[in-house]
mmCIF file of C-alpha atoms in Angstrom:
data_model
loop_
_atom_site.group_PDB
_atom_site.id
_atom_site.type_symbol
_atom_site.label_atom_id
_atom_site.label_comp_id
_atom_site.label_asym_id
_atom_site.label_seq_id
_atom_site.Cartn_x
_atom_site.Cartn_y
_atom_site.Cartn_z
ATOM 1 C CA UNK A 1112 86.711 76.484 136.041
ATOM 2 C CA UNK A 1113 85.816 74.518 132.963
ATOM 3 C CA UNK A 1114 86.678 76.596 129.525
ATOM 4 C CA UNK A 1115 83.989 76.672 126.911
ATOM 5 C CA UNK A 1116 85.806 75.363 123.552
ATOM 6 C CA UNK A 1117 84.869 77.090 119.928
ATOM 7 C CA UNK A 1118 81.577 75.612 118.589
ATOM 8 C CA UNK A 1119 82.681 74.165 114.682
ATOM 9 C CA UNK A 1120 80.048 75.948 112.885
ATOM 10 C CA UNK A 1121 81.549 74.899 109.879
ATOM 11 C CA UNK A 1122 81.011 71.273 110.602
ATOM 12 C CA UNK A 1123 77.158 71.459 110.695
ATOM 13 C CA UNK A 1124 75.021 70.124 107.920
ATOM 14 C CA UNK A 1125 74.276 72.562 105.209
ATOM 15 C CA UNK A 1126 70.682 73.028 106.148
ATOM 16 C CA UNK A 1127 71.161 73.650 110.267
ATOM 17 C CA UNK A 1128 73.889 76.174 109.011
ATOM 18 C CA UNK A 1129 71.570 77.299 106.954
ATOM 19 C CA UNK A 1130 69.397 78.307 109.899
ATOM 20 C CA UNK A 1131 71.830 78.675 112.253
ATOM 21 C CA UNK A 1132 72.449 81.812 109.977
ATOM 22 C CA UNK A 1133 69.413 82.690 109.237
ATOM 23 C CA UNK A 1134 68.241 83.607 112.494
ATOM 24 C CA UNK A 1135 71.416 85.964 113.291
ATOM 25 C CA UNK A 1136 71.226 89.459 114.261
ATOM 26 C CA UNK A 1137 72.684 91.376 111.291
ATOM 27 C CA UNK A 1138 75.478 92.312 113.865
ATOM 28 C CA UNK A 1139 76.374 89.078 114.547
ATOM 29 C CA UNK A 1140 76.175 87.442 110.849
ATOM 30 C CA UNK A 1141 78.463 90.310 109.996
ATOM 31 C CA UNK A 1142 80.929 89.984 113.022
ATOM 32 C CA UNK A 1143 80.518 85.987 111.555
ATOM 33 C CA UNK A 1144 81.885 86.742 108.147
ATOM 34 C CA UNK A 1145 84.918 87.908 109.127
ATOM 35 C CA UNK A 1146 86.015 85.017 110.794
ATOM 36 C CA UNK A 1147 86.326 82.560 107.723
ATOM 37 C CA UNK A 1148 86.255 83.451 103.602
ATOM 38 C CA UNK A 1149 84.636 80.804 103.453
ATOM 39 C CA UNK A 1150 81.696 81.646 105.717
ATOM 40 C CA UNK A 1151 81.095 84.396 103.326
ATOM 41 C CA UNK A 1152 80.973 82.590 100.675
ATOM 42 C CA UNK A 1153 77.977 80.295 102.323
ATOM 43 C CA UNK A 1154 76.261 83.701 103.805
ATOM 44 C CA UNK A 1155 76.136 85.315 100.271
ATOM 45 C CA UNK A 1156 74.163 81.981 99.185
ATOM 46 C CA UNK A 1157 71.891 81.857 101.685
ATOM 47 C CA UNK A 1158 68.795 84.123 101.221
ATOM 48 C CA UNK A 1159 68.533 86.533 104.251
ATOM 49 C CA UNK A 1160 65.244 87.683 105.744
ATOM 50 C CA UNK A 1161 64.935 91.269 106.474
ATOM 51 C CA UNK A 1162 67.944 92.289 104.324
ATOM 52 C CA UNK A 1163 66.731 95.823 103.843
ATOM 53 C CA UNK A 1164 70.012 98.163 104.391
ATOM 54 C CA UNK A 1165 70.007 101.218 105.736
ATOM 55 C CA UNK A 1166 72.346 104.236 106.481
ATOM 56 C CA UNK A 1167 72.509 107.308 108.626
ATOM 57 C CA UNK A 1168 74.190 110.590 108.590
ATOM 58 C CA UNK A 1169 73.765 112.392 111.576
ATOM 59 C CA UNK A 1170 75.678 115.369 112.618
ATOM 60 C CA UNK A 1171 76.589 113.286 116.048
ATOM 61 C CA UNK A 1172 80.418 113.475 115.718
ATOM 62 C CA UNK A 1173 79.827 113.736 111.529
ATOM 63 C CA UNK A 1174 79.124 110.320 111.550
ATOM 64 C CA UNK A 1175 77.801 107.898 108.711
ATOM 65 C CA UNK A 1176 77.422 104.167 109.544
ATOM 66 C CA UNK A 1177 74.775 101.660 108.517
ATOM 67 C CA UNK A 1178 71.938 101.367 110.878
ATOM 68 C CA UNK A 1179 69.805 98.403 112.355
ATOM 69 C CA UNK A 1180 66.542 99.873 114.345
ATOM 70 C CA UNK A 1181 68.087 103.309 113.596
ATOM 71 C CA UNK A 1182 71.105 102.594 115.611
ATOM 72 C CA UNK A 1183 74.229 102.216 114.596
ATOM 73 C CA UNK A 1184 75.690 98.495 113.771
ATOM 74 C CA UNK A 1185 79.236 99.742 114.305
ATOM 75 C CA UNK A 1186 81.148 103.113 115.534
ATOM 76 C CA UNK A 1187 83.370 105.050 114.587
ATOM 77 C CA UNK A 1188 86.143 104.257 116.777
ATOM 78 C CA UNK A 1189 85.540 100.527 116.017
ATOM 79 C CA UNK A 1190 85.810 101.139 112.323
ATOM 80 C CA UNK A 1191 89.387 100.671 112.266
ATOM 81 C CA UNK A 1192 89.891 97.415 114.202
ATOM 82 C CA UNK A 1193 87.051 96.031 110.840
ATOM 83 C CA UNK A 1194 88.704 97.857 107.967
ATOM 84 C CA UNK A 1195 91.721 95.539 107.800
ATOM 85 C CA UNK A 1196 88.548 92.484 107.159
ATOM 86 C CA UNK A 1197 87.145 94.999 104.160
ATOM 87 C CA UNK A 1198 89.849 94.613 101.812
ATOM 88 C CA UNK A 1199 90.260 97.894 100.704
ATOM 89 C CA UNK A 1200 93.205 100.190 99.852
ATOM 90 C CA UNK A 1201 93.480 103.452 101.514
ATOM 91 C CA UNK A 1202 96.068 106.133 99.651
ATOM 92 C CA UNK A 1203 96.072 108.170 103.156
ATOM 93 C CA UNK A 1204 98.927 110.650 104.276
ATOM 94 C CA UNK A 1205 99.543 112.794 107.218
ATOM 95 C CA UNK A 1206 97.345 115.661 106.257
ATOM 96 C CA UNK A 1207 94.474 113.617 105.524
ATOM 97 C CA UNK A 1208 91.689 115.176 107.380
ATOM 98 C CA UNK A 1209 90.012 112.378 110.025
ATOM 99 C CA UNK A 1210 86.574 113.199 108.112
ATOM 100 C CA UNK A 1211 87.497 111.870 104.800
ATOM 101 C CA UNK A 1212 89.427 109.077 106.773
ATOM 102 C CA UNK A 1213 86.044 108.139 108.665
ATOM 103 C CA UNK A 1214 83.907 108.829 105.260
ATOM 104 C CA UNK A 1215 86.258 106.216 103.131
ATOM 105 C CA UNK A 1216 86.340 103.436 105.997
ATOM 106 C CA UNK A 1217 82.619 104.036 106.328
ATOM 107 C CA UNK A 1218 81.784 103.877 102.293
ATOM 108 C CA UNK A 1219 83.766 100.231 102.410
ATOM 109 C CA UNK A 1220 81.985 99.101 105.127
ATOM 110 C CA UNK A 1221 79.079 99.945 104.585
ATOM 111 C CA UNK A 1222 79.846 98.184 100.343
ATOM 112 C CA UNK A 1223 80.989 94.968 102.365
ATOM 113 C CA UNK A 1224 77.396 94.709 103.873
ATOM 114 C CA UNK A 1225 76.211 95.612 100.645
ATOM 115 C CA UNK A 1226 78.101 92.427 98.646
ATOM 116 C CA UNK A 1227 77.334 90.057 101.726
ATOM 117 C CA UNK A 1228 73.812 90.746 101.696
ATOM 118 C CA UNK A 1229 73.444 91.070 98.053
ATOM 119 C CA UNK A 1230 71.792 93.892 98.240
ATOM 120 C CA UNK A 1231 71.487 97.418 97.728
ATOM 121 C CA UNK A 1232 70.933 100.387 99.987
ATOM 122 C CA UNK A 1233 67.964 100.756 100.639
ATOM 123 C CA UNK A 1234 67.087 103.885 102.905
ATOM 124 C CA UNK A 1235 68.974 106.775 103.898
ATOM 125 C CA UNK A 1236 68.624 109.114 106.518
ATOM 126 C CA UNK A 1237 69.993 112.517 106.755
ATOM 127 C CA UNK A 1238 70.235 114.703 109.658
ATOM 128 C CA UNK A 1239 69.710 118.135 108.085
ATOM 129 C CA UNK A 1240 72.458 119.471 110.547
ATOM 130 C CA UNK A 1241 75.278 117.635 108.810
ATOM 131 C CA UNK A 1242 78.626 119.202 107.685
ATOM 132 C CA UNK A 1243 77.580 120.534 104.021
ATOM 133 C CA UNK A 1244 80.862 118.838 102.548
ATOM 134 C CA UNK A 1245 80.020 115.459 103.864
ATOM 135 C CA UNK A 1246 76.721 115.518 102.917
ATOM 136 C CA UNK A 1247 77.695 116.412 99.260
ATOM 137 C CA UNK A 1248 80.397 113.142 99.354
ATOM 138 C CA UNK A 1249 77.920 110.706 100.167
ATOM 139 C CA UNK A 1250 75.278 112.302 97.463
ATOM 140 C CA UNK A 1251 78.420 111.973 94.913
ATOM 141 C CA UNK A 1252 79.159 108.289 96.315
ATOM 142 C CA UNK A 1253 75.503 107.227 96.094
ATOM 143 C CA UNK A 1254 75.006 108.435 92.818
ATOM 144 C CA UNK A 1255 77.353 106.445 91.282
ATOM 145 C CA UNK A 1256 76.755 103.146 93.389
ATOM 146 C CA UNK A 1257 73.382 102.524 92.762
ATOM 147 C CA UNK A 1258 70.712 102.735 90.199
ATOM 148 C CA UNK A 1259 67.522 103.774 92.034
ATOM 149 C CA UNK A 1260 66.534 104.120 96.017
ATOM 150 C CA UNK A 1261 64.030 103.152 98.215
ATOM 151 C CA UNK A 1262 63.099 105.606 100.399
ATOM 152 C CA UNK A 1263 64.940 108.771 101.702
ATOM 153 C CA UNK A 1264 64.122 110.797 105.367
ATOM 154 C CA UNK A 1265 65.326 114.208 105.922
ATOM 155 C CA UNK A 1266 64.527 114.773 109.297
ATOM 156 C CA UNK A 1267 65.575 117.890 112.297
ATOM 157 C CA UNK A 1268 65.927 121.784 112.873
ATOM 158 C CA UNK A 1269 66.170 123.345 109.654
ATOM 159 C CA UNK A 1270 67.628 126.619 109.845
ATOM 160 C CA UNK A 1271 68.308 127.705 106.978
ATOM 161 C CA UNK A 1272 67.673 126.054 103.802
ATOM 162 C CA UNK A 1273 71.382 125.169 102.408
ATOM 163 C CA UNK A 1274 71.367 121.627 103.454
ATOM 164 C CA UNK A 1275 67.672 121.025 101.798
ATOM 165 C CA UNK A 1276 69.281 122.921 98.990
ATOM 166 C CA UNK A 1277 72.325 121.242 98.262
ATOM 167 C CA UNK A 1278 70.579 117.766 98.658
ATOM 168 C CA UNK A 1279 68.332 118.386 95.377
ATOM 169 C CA UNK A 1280 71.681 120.415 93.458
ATOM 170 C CA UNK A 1281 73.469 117.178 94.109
ATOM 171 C CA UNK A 1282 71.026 114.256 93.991
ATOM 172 C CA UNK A 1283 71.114 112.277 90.775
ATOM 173 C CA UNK A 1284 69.908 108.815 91.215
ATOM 174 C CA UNK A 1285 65.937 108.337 91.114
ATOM 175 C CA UNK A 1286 64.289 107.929 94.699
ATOM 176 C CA UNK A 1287 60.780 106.418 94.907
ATOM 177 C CA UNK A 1288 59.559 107.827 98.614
ATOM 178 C CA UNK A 1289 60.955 110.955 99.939
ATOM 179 C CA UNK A 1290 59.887 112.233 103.250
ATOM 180 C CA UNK A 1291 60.739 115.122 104.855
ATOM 181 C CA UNK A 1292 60.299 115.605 108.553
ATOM 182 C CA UNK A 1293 61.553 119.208 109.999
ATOM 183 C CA UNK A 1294 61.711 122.011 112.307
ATOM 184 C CA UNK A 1295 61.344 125.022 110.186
ATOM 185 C CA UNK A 1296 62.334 128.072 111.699
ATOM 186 C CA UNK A 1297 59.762 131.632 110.472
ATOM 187 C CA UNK A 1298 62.206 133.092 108.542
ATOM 188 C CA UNK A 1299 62.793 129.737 106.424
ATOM 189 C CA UNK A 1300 62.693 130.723 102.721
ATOM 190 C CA UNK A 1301 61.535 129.088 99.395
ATOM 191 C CA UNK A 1302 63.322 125.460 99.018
ATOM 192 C CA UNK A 1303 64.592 124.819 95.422
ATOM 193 C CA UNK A 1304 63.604 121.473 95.248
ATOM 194 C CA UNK A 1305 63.467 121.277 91.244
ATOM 195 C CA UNK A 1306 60.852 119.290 89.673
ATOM 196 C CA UNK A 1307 60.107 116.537 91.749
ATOM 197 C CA UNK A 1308 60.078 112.896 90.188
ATOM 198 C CA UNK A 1309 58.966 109.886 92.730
ATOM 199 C CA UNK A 1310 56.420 107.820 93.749
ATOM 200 C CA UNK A 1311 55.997 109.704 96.994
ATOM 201 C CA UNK A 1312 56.706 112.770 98.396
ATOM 202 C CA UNK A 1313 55.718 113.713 101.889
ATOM 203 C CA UNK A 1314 56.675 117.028 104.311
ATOM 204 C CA UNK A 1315 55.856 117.193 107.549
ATOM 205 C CA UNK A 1316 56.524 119.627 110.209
ATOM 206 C CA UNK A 1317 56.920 119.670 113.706
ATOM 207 C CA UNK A 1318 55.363 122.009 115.983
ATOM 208 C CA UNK A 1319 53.674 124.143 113.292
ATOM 209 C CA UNK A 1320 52.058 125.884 115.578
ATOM 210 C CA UNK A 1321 54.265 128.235 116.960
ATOM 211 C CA UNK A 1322 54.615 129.282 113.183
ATOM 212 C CA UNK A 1323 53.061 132.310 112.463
ATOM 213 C CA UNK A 1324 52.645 133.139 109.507
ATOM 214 C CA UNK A 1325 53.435 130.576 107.826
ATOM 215 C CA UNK A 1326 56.696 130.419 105.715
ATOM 216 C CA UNK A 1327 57.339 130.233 101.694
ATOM 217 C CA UNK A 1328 58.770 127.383 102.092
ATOM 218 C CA UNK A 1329 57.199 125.633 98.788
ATOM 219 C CA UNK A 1330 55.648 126.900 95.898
ATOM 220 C CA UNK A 1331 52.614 126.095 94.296
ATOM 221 C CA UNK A 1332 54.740 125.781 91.048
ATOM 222 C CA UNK A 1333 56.714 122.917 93.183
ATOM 223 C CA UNK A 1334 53.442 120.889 92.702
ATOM 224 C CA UNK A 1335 52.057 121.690 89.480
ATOM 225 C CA UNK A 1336 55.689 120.928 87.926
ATOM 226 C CA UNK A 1337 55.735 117.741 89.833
ATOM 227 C CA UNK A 1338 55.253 113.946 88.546
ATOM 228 C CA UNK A 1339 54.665 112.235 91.957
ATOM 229 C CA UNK A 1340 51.976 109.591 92.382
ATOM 230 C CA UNK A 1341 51.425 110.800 96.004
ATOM 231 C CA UNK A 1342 51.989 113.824 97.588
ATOM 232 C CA UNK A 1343 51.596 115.031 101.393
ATOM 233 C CA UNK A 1344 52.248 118.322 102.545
ATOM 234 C CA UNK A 1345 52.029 119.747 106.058
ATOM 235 C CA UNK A 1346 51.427 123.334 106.896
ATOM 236 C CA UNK A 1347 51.802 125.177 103.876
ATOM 237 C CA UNK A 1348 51.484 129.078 102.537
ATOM 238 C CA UNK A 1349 48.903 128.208 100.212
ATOM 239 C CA UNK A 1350 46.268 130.097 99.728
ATOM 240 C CA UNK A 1351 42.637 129.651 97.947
ATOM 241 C CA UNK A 1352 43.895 130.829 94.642
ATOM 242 C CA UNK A 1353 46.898 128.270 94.621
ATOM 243 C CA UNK A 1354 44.558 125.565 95.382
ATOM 244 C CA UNK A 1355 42.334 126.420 92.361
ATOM 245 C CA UNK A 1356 45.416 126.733 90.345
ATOM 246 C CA UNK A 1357 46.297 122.693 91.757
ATOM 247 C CA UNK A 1358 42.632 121.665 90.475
ATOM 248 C CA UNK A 1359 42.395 123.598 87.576
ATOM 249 C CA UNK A 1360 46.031 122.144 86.205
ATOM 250 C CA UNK A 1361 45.270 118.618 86.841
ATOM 251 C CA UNK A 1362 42.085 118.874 84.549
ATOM 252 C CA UNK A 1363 44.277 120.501 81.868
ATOM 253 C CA UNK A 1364 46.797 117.609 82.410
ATOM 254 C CA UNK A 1365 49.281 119.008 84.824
ATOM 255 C CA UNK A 1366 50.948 115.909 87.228
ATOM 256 C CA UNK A 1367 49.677 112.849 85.055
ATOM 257 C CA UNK A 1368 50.600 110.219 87.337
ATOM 258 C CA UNK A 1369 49.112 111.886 90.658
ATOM 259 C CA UNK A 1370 46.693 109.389 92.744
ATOM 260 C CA UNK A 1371 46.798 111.013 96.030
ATOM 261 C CA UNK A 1372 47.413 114.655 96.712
ATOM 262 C CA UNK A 1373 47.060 116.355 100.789
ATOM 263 C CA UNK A 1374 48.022 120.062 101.782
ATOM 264 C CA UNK A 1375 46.977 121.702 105.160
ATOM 265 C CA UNK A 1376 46.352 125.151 104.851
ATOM 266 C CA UNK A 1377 44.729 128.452 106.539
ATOM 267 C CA UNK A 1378 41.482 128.890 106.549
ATOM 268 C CA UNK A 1379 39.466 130.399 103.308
ATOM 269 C CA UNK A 1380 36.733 130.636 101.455
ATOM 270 C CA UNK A 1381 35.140 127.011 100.052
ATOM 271 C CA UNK A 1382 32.765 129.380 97.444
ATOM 272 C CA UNK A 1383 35.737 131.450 96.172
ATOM 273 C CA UNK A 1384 37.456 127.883 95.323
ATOM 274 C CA UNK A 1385 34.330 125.969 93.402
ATOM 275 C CA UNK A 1386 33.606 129.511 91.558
ATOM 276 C CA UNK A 1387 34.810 128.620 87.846
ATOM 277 C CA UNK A 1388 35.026 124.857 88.412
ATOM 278 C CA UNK A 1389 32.808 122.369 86.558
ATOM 279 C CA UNK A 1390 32.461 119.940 89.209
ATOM 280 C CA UNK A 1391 29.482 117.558 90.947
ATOM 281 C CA UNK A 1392 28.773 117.035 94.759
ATOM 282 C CA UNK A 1393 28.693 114.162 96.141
ATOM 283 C CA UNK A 1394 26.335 113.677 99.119
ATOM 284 C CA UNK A 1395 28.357 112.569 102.133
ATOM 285 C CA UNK A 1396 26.364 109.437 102.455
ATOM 286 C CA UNK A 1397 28.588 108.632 99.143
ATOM 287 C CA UNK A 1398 31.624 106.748 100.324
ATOM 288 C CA UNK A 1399 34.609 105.434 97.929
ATOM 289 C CA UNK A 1400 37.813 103.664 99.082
ATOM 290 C CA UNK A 1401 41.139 104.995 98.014
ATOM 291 C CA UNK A 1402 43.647 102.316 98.255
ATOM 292 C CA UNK A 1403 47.273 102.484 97.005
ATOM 293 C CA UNK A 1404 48.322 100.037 94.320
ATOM 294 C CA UNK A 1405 50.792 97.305 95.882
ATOM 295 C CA UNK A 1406 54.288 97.653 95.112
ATOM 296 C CA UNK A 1407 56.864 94.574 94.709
ATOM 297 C CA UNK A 1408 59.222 96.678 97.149
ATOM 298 C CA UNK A 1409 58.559 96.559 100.715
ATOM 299 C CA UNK A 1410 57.801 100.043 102.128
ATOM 300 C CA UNK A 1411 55.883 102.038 104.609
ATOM 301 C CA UNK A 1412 53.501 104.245 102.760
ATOM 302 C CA UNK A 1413 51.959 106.969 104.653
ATOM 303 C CA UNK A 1414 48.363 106.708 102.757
ATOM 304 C CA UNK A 1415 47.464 103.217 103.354
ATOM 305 C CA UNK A 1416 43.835 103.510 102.097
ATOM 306 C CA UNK A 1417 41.323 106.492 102.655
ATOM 307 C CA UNK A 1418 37.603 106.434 102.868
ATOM 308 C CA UNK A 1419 36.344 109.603 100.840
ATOM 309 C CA UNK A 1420 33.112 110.881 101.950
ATOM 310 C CA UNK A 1421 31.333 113.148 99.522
ATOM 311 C CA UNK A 1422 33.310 115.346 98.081
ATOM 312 C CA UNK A 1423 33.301 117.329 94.605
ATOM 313 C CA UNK A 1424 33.976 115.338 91.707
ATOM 314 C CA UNK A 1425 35.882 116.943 88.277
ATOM 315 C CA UNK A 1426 36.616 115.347 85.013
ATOM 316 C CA UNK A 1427 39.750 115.863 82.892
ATOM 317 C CA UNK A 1428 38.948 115.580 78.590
ATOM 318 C CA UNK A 1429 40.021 111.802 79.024
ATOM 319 C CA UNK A 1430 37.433 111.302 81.314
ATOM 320 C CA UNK A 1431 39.352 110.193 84.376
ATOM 321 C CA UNK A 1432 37.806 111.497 87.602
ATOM 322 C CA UNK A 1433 38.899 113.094 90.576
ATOM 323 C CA UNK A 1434 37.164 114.024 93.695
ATOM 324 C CA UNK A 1435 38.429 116.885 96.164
ATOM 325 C CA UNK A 1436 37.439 117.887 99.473
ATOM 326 C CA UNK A 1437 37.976 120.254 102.227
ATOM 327 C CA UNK A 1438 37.971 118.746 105.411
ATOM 328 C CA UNK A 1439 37.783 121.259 108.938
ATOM 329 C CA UNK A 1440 37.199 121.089 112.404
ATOM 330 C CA UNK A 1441 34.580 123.312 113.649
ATOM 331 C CA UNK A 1442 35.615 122.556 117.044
ATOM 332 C CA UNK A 1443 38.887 124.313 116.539
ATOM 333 C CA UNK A 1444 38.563 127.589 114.805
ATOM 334 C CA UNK A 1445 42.148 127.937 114.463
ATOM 335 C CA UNK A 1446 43.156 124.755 113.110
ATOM 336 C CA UNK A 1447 44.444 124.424 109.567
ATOM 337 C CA UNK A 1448 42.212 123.270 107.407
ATOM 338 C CA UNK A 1449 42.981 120.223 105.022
ATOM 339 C CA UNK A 1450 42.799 119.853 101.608
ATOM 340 C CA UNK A 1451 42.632 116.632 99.680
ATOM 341 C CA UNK A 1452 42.261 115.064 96.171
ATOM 342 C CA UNK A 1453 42.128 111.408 95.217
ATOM 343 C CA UNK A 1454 42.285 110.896 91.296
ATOM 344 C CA UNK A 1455 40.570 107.480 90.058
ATOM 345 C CA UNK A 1456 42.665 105.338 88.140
ATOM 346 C CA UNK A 1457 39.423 103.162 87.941
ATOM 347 C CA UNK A 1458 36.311 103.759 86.901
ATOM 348 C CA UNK A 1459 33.904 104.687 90.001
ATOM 349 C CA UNK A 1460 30.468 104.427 90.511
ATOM 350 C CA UNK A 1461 28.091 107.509 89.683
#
């Protein structure tokens, strides 16, 4: 049986390299750099498509590892077979807990991807059944690391509301999109989610329906405080006098920067929310395109562009418009009923 020989990678020309490299799985162009310094030296010069780096925290086994199709690129038991590759000192002793061993081996793995991609992190996401502690190391570690973030998911079964909690005591850095995706239990209570600074903020919940009534799990003073440009919120405890409140402090200059704002609520009366409102209707006939300015980052917005029917327009004292609408579905009585405003950063037609 004929043995294959090593292929001399290193002898190519510099432009098949170049490709030869460029069309690696991230898996592989990492398992590549650790065979020769000076491969990583010619992989941090080469620009690599679809760079974008992110990391996961799941409570599987407390791990944290940086992901590739939301799976993991290396685990944990693997971790130290690389670390000896990484460079890194480790100051442990006998009483060092396997956690923080795991955590510090992860952190310099996951800053060796980092250097050899030349990039940053750029999404994290956060099973919101982690171990509180470990979730409060990596908010300390990525708050020093890095100046801004991408995008952050906090997905699962929320509980209770410590984890939620302790991410927005701890946070620091700036994060442009911020989605959360739960499981909220009845009894969840009020989330103290500070003033919240992004580009996007979105909360979603899954099967809302066996909720009943709904919980307190955000405040109308969570929006009104807010300086988001878009904001998406799933079932919520709102009622008709909160959403007046929403219109009545945009027009006195309440959340400045807001483009896009969605809330699903109960059912209530459209009459009590106009009452006290300058506004104009707009016939449905009247259609205008909401579309979200580009941004030089890639990401996955979840308003892509929305066709606005009608609607009830309302002018702040600078004479920027707005249009709101209520939008239900007759053929489901019980359905939650959805609320949405679109502020023009352009003039529209009248």
């Amino acid at each position: 049986m004929e043995v294959s020989q090593p292929f001399p990678i290193l002898k190519l020309p510099f432009v098949a390299l170049w490709n030869v490299i460029k069309s690696m799985e991230r898996k592989e162009l990492i398992d590549l750099s650790f065979t020769s310094k000076r491969l990583v030296t010619i992989i941090k010069s080469i620009p690599i498509p679809n760079s974008d780096i992110e990391i996961g925290i799941t409570n599987l086994q407390s791990s944290f590892f940086p992901q590739q199709n939301i799976q993991p690129l290396i685990m944990t038991e693997d971790l130290q077979e690389r670390i000896k590759h990484l460079g890194g000192k480790f100051d442990f002793n006998e009483s060092t807990g396997k956690e923080i061993i795991q955590f510090e081996y992860s952190k310099a793995f996951i800053d060796y991807i980092c250097a050899l991609y030349r990039s940053e992190i750029f999404a994290v996401q956060i099973d919101v059944r982690i171990p509180i502690p470990l979730l409060t190391s990596v908010l300390e570690w990525m708050n020093d690391r890095q100046p801004v973030l991408t995008s952050c998911l906090i997905y699962g079964d929320c509980k209770d509301n410590e984890t939620i909690d302790r991410f927005f005591q701890k946070r620091i850095l700036p994060i442009r999109q911020l989605h959360l995706n739960l499981k909220l239990s009845p009894e969840a209570k009020t989330f103290n989610f500070g003033i919240l600074e992004m580009e996007e903020f979105t909360a979603r919940h899954r099967d809302i329906n066996t909720l009943n009534p709904i919980p307190n799990w955000i405040t109308v003073e969570t929006v009104l405080t807010s300086n988001c440009i878009i904001m998406c919120i799933g079932a919520s405890p709102f009622t008709v006098t909160d959403l007046k409140r929403i219109i009545k402090g945009w027009i006195n200059g309440n959340n400045p920067r807001m483009e896009y704002f969605h809330v699903e609520v109960k059912k209530f009366n459209l009459r009590s929310l106009l009452k006290g409102i300058e506004y104009e209707k707009r016939e449905t006939t009247f259609e205008r395109m909401y579309i979200p300015e580009n941004k030089s980052y890639k990401i996955q917005r979840p308003v892509t562009k929305r066709t606005i029917s009608g609607g009830y327009d309302i002018r702040r004292s600078d004479g920027t418009v707005a249009t709101f609408q209520v939008l239900s579905r007759p053929q489901n009585p019980t359905a939650l009923w959805k609320f949405v405003m679109v502020i023009w950063k352009k003039t529209v037609d009248s």
